Amino acid sequence: VPPVMAAVISSAAFTFLHLQYSIPALVVVFVAGLAFAWLRLKSGTIVVPIIAHIAANSAITFLASLAPPTTP
């Protein structure tokens, strides 16, 4: 398949693996998947998008740690 179609398909699969999130968050996940696919195509290696995914998860985890605790 052409690279653009492969990026869309892999981003959709990436989004499917994150269905525990809200619809707006899934849109962000899909766009992130497209960005990771672009990184893979531009770098020629899977290592770059893996590092980008780790960095994104780390940033999100750090920002979540700054949020005040929720009360039940």
Tab-separated table of C-alpha atoms in Angstrom:
chain	number	residue	atom	x	y	z
A	1	VAL	CA	0.000	0.000	0.000
A	2	PRO	CA	1.156	3.600	-0.486
A	3	PRO	CA	2.866	5.242	2.514
A	4	VAL	CA	-0.037	7.614	3.228
A	5	MET	CA	-2.528	4.744	3.321
A	6	ALA	CA	-0.170	2.714	5.517
A	7	ALA	CA	0.098	5.677	7.893
A	8	VAL	CA	-3.693	6.024	8.123
A	9	ILE	CA	-4.204	2.285	8.644
A	10	SER	CA	-1.479	2.023	11.304
A	11	SER	CA	-2.814	5.162	13.038
A	12	ALA	CA	-6.297	3.652	13.099
A	13	ALA	CA	-4.873	0.464	14.636
A	14	PHE	CA	-2.926	2.563	17.164
A	15	THR	CA	-6.157	4.381	18.050
A	16	PHE	CA	-8.023	1.074	18.426
A	17	LEU	CA	-5.441	0.014	21.020
A	18	HIS	CA	-6.318	3.118	23.067
A	19	LEU	CA	-10.114	2.759	23.196
A	20	GLN	CA	-10.128	3.283	26.965
A	21	TYR	CA	-9.927	7.046	26.320
A	22	SER	CA	-12.670	9.547	25.486
A	23	ILE	CA	-13.588	10.399	21.889
A	24	PRO	CA	-11.692	13.734	21.929
A	25	ALA	CA	-8.623	11.966	23.331
A	26	LEU	CA	-8.896	9.323	20.597
A	27	VAL	CA	-8.670	12.078	17.990
A	28	VAL	CA	-5.421	13.183	19.635
A	29	VAL	CA	-4.201	9.568	19.672
A	30	PHE	CA	-4.988	9.218	15.955
A	31	VAL	CA	-3.083	12.410	15.121
A	32	ALA	CA	-0.188	11.226	17.296
A	33	GLY	CA	-0.246	7.962	15.354
A	34	LEU	CA	0.050	9.918	12.113
A	35	ALA	CA	2.983	11.838	13.585
A	36	PHE	CA	4.677	8.613	14.663
A	37	ALA	CA	4.137	7.177	11.165
A	38	TRP	CA	5.640	10.328	9.653
A	39	LEU	CA	8.655	9.983	11.954
A	40	ARG	CA	9.061	6.370	10.847
A	41	LEU	CA	8.915	7.322	7.176
A	42	LYS	CA	11.333	10.245	7.543
A	43	SER	CA	13.845	8.507	9.808
A	44	GLY	CA	13.791	5.110	8.122
A	45	THR	CA	13.819	3.373	11.493
A	46	ILE	CA	11.228	2.380	14.080
A	47	VAL	CA	13.486	3.572	16.925
A	48	VAL	CA	12.669	7.269	16.409
A	49	PRO	CA	8.868	6.921	16.778
A	50	ILE	CA	9.358	4.580	19.735
A	51	ILE	CA	11.447	7.238	21.485
A	52	ALA	CA	8.834	9.872	20.555
A	53	HIS	CA	6.087	7.672	22.044
A	54	ILE	CA	8.091	7.245	25.251
A	55	ALA	CA	8.647	11.010	25.417
A	56	ALA	CA	4.930	11.714	24.846
A	57	ASN	CA	3.889	9.220	27.528
A	58	SER	CA	6.447	10.692	29.940
A	59	ALA	CA	5.214	14.244	29.327
A	60	ILE	CA	1.587	13.222	29.813
A	61	THR	CA	2.422	11.307	32.991
A	62	PHE	CA	4.365	14.273	34.363
A	63	LEU	CA	1.577	16.738	33.569
A	64	ALA	CA	-1.008	14.392	35.123
A	65	SER	CA	1.093	14.246	38.286
A	66	LEU	CA	0.743	18.031	38.601
A	67	ALA	CA	-3.051	17.909	38.553
A	68	PRO	CA	-4.859	18.144	41.859
A	69	PRO	CA	-6.270	14.843	43.110
A	70	THR	CA	-9.868	14.120	42.227
A	71	THR	CA	-12.402	13.391	44.939
A	72	PRO	CA	-14.883	10.556	44.530
